[in-house]
mmCIF file of C-alpha atoms in Angstrom:
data_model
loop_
_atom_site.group_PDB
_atom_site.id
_atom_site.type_symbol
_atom_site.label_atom_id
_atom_site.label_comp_id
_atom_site.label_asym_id
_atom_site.label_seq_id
_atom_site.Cartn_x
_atom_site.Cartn_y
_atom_site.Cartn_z
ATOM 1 C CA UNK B 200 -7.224 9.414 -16.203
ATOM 2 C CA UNK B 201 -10.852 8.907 -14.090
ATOM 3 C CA UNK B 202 -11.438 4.960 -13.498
ATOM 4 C CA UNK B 203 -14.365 6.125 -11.242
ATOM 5 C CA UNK B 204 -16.861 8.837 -12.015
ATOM 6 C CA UNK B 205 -20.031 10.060 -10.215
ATOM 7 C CA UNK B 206 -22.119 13.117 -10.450
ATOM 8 C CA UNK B 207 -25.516 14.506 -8.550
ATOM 9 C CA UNK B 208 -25.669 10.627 -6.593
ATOM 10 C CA UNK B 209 -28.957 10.971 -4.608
ATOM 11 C CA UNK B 210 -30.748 8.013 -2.973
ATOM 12 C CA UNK B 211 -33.299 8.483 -0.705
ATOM 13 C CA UNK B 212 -35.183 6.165 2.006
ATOM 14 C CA UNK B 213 -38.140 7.825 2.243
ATOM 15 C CA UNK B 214 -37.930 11.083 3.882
ATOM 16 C CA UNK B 215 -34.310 10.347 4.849
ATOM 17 C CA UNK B 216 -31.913 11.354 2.451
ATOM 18 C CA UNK B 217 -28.766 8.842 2.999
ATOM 19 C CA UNK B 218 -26.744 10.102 -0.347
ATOM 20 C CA UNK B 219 -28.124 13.810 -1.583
ATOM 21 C CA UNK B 220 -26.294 15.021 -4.744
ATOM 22 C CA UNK B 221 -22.656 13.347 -4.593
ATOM 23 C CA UNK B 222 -20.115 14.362 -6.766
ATOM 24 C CA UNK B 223 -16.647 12.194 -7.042
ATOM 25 C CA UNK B 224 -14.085 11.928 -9.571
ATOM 26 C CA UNK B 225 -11.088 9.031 -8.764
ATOM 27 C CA UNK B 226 -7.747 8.687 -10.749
ATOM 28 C CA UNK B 227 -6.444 5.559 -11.998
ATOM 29 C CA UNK B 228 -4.343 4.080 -9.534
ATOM 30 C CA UNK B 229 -5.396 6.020 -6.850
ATOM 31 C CA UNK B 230 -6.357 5.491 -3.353
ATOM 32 C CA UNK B 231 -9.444 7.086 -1.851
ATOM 33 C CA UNK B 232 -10.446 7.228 1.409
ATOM 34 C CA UNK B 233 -14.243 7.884 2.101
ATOM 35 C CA UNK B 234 -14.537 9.338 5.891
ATOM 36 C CA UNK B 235 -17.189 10.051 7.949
ATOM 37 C CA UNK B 236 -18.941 9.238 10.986
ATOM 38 C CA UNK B 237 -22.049 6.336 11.402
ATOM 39 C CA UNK B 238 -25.223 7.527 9.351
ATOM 40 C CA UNK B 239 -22.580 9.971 6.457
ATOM 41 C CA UNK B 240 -23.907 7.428 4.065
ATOM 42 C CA UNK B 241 -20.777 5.829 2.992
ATOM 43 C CA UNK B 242 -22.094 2.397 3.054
ATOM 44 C CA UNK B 243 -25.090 3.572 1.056
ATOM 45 C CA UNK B 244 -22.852 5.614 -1.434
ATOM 46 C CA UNK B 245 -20.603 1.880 -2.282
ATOM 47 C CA UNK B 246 -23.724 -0.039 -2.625
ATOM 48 C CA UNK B 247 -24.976 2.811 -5.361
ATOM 49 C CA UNK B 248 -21.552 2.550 -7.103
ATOM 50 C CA UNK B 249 -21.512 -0.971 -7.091
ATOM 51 C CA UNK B 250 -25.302 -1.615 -7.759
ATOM 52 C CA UNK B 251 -26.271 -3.173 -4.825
ATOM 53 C CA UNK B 252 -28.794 -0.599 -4.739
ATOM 54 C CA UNK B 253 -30.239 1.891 -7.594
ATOM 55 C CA UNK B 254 -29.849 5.723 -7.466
ATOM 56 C CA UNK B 255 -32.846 7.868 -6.686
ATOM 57 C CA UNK B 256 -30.963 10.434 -8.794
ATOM 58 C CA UNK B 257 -27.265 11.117 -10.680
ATOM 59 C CA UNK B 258 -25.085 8.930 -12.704
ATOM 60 C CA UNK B 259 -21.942 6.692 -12.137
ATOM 61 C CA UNK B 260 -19.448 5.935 -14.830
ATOM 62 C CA UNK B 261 -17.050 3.177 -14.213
ATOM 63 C CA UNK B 262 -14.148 2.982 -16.856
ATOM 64 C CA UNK B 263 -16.291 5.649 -19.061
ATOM 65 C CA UNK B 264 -18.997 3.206 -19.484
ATOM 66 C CA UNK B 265 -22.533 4.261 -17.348
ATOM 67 C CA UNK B 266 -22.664 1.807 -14.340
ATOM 68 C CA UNK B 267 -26.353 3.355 -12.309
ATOM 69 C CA UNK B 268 -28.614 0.878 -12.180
ATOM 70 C CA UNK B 269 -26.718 -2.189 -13.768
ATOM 71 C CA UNK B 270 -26.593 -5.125 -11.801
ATOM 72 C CA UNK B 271 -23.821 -6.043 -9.523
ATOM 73 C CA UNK B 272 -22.396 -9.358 -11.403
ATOM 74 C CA UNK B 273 -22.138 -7.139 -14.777
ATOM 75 C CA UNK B 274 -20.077 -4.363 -12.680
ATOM 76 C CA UNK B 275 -17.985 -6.979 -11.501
ATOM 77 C CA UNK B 276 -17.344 -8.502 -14.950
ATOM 78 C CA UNK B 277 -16.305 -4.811 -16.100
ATOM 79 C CA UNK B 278 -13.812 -4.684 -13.777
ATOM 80 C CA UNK B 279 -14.862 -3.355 -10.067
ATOM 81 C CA UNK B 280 -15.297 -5.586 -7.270
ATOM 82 C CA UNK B 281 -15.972 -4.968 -3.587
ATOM 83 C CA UNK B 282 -15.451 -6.442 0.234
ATOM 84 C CA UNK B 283 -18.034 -5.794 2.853
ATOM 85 C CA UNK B 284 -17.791 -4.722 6.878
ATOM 86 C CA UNK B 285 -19.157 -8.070 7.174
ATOM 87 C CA UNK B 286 -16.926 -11.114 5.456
ATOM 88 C CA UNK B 287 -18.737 -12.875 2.591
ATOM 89 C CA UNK B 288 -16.854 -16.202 2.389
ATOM 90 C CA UNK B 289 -17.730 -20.285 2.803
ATOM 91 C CA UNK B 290 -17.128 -21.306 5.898
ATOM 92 C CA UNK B 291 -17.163 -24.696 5.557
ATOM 93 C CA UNK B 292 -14.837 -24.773 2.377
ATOM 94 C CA UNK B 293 -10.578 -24.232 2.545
ATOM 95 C CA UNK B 294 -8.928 -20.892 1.983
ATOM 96 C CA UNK B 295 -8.350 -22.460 -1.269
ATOM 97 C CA UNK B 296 -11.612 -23.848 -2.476
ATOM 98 C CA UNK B 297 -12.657 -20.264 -1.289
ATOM 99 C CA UNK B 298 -10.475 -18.715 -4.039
ATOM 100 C CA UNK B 299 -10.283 -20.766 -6.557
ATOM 101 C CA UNK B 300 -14.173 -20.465 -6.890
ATOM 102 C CA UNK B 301 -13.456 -16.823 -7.640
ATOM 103 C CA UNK B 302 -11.231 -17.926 -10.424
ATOM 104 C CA UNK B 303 -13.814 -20.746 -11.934
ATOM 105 C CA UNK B 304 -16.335 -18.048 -11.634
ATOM 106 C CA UNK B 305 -14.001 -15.553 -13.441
ATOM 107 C CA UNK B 306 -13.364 -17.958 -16.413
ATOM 108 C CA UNK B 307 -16.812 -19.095 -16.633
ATOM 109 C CA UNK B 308 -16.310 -22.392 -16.347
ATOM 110 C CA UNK B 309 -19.025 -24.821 -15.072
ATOM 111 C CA UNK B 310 -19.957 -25.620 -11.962
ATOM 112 C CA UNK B 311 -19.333 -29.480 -13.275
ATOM 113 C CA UNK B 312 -15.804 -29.125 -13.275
ATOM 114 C CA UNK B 313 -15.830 -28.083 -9.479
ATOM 115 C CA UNK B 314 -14.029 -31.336 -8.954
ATOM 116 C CA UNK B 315 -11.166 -31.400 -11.683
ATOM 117 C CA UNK B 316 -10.430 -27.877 -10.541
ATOM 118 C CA UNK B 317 -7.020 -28.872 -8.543
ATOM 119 C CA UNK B 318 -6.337 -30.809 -11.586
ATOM 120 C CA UNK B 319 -6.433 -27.614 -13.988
ATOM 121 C CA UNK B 320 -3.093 -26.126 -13.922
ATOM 122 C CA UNK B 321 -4.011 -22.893 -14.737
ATOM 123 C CA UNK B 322 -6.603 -22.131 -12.070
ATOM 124 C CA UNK B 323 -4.335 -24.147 -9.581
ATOM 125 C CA UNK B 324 -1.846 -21.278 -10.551
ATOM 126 C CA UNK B 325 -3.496 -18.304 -10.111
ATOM 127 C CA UNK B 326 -5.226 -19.786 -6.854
ATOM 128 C CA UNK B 327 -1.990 -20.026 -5.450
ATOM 129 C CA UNK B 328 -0.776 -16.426 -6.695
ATOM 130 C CA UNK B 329 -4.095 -14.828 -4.792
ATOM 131 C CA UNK B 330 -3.347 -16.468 -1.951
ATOM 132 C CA UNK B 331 1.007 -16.412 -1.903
ATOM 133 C CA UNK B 332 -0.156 -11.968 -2.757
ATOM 134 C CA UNK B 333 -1.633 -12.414 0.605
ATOM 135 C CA UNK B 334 0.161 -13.995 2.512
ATOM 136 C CA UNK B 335 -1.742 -17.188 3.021
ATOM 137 C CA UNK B 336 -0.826 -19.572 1.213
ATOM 138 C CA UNK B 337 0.538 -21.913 3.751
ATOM 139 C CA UNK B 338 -3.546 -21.659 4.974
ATOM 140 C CA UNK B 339 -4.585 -23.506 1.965
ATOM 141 C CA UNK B 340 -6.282 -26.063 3.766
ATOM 142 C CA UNK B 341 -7.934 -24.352 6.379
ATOM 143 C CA UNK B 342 -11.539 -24.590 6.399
ATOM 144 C CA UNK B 343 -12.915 -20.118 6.554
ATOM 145 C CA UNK B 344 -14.719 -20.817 9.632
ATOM 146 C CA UNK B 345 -11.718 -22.182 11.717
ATOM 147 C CA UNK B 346 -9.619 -18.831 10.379
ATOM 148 C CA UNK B 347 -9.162 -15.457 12.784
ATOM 149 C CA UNK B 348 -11.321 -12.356 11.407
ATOM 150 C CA UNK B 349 -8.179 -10.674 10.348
ATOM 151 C CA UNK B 350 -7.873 -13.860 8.254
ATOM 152 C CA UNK B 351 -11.482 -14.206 7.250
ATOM 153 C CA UNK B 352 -11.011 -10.175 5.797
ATOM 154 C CA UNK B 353 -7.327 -11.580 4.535
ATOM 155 C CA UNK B 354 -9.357 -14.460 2.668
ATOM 156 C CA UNK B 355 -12.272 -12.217 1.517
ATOM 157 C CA UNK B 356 -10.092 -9.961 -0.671
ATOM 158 C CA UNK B 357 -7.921 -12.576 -2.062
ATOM 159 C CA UNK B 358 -11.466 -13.884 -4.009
ATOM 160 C CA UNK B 359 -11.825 -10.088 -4.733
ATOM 161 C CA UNK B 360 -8.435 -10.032 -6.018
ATOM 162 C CA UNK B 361 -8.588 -13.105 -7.664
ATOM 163 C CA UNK B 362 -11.475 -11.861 -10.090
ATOM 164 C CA UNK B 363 -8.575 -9.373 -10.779
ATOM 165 C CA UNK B 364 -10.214 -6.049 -10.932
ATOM 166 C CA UNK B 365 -9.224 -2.578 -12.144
ATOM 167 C CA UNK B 366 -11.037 -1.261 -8.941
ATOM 168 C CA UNK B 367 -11.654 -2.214 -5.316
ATOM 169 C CA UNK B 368 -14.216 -0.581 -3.304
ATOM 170 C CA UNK B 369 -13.019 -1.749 0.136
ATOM 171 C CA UNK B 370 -16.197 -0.954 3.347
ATOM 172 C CA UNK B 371 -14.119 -0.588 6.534
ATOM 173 C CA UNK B 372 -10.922 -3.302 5.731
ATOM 174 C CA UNK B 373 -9.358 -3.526 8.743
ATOM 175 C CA UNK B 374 -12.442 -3.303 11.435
ATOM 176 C CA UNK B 375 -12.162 -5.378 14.197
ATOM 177 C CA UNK B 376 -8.425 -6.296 13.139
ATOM 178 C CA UNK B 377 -5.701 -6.207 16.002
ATOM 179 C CA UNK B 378 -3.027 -3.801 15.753
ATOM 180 C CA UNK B 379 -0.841 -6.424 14.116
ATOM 181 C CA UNK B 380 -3.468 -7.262 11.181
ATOM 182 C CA UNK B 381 -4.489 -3.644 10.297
ATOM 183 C CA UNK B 382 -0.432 -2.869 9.870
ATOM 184 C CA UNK B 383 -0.473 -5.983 8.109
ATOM 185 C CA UNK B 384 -3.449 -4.820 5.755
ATOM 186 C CA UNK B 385 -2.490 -1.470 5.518
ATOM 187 C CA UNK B 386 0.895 -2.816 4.202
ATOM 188 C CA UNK B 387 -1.106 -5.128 1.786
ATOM 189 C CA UNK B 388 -3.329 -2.380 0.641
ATOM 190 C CA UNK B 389 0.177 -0.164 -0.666
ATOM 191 C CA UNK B 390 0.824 -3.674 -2.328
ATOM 192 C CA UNK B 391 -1.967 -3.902 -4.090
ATOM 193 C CA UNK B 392 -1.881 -0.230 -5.802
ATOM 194 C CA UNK B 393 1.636 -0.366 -6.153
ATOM 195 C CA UNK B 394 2.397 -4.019 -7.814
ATOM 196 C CA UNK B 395 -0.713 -4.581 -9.226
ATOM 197 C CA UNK B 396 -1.774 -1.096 -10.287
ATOM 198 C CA UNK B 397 -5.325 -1.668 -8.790
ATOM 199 C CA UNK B 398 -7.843 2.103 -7.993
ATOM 200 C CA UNK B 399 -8.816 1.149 -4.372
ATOM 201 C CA UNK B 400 -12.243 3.242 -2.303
ATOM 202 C CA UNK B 401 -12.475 2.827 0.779
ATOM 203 C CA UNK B 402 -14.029 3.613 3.923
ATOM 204 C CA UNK B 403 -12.501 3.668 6.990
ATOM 205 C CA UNK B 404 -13.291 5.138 11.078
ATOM 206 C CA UNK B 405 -9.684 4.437 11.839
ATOM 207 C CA UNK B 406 -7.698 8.274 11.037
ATOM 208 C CA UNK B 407 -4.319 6.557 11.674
ATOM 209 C CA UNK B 408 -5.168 4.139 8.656
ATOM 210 C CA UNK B 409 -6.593 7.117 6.412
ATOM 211 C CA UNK B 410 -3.576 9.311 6.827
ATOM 212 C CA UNK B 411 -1.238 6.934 6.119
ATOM 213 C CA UNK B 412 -1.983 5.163 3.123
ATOM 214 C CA UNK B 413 -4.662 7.260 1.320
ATOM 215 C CA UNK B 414 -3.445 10.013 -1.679
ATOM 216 C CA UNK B 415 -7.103 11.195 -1.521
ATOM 217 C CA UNK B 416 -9.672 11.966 1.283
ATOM 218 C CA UNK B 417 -13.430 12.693 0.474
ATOM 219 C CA UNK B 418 -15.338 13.395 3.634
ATOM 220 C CA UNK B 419 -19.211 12.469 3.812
ATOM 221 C CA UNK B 420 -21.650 14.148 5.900
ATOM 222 C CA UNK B 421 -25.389 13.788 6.080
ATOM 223 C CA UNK B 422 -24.763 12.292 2.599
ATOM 224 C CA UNK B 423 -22.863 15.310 1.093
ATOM 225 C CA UNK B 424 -19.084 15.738 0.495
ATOM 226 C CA UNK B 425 -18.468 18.506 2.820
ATOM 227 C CA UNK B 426 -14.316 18.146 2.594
ATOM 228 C CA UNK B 427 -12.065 16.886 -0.139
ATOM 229 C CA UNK B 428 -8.200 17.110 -0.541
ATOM 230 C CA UNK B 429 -4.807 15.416 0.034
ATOM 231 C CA UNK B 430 -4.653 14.104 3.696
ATOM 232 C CA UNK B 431 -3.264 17.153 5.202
ATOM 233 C CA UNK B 432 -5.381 19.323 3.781
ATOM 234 C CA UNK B 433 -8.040 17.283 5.528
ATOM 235 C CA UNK B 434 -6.238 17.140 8.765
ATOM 236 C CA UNK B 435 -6.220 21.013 8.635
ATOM 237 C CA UNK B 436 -9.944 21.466 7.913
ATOM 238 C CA UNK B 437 -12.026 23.000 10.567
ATOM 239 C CA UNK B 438 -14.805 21.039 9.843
ATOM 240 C CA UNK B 439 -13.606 17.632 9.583
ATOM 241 C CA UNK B 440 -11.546 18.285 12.713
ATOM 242 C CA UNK B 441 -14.965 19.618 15.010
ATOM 243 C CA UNK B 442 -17.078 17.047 12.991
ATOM 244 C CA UNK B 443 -14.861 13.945 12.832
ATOM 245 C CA UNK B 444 -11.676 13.924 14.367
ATOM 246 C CA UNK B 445 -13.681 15.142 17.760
ATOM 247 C CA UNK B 446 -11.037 18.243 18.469
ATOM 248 C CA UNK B 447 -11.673 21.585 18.051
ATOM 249 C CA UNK B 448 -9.788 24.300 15.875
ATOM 250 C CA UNK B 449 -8.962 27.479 17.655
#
């Protein structure tokens, strides 16, 4: 069953073409890896998909439903939500007043009742289950700023996961991480498609993290899908081992 569909994706930047003619189908429950070196347009390609910016050309279905062009807080009602190379989180708020915004904002409540929050069992509740998923909820009163970046990226996608989506589109997750934090979100990443039966995208430079947890590789180049298969399919193809992987095929 296809959670994520997209066909001819095209966006251009004047006479640069980042994303020329994409096509893409994802399975629910799957994990997808999106490789390719700096420039492939893989950036470019999540913020078409999640409407962060608006296709030149080519649709995107999301659950079915057409998704091109509609902006990014409907996509994330419908179900697909996203982290960034860069952490989006409040600094000068607690891992917990980080998340349980992400709940309010989830269950529409006003921004009046900011205060009471603590004081509402249920979004107490399923604060605390975003974070305990994560592994941080002995963090809860740590303001984001004072937090490690393998922390800050820990942080970010408990908010994602506590607007609990169908679909994560996750840009480079474990980027600048120490070997101890990728394991540890590599590890969380299985979690999360396993237990929770969430679709995760994402993109990645780190092979080592692509081969192990992804069922799925698309490879980007120039904007085009160039190589597409299980991982060792991938591993085997002469082009994504001259153009990405940096050895060459006899």
């Amino acid at each position: 069953m296809e959670i994520l569909k997209v066909t001819g994706l095209t966006k251009n930047f004047g006479s640069l073409q980042a994303v020329g003619g994409v096509n893409l189908s994802v399975r629910k429950n799957e994990i997808r890896a999106i490789i390719g070196p700096n420039g492939a347009g893989k950036t470019t390609f999540f913020n078409l998909v999640s409407g962060d910016l608006k296709p030149d050309g080519g649709e995107v279905f999301f659950k079915g439903q057409p998704v091109h062009g509609v902006p990014p807080h409907q996509i994330m009602r419908m179900g697909m939500a996203r982290s960034f190379q860069i952490t989006h989180i409040f600094p000068r708020l607690s891992v917990f007043e980080n998340v349980m915004i992400s709940v309010l904002v989830r269950q529409k409540r006003e921004h009046s009742l900011f205060r009471q929050a603590t004081r509402i069992s249920q979004v107490g509740e399923e604060t605390l289950a975003a974070l305990r998923l994560i592994g941080m909820d002995g963090l809860s009163e740590v303001k984001g700023q004072a937090l490690s970046h393998g922390d800050k990226k820990r942080l970010e996608l408990a908010i994602i996961l506590a607007c609990k989506p169908d679909l994560l589109l996750l840009d480079e997750p474990t980027a600048g991480m120490s070997p101890e934090e990728t394991q540890m979100t590599v590890d969380l990443i299985k979690q999360i498609s396993s237990d929770l039966g969430i679709t995760v995208v994402f993109t990645e430079h780190d092979m080592k993290v692509v081969f192990s947890i992804a069922h799925t590789i698309s490879v980007l180049q120039q904007g085009q899908i160039i190589a597409e298969g299980v991982p060792e399919e991938v591993r085997k193809d002469r082009r994504v081992i001259e153009a990405y992987i940096g050895e060459k095929k006899e």
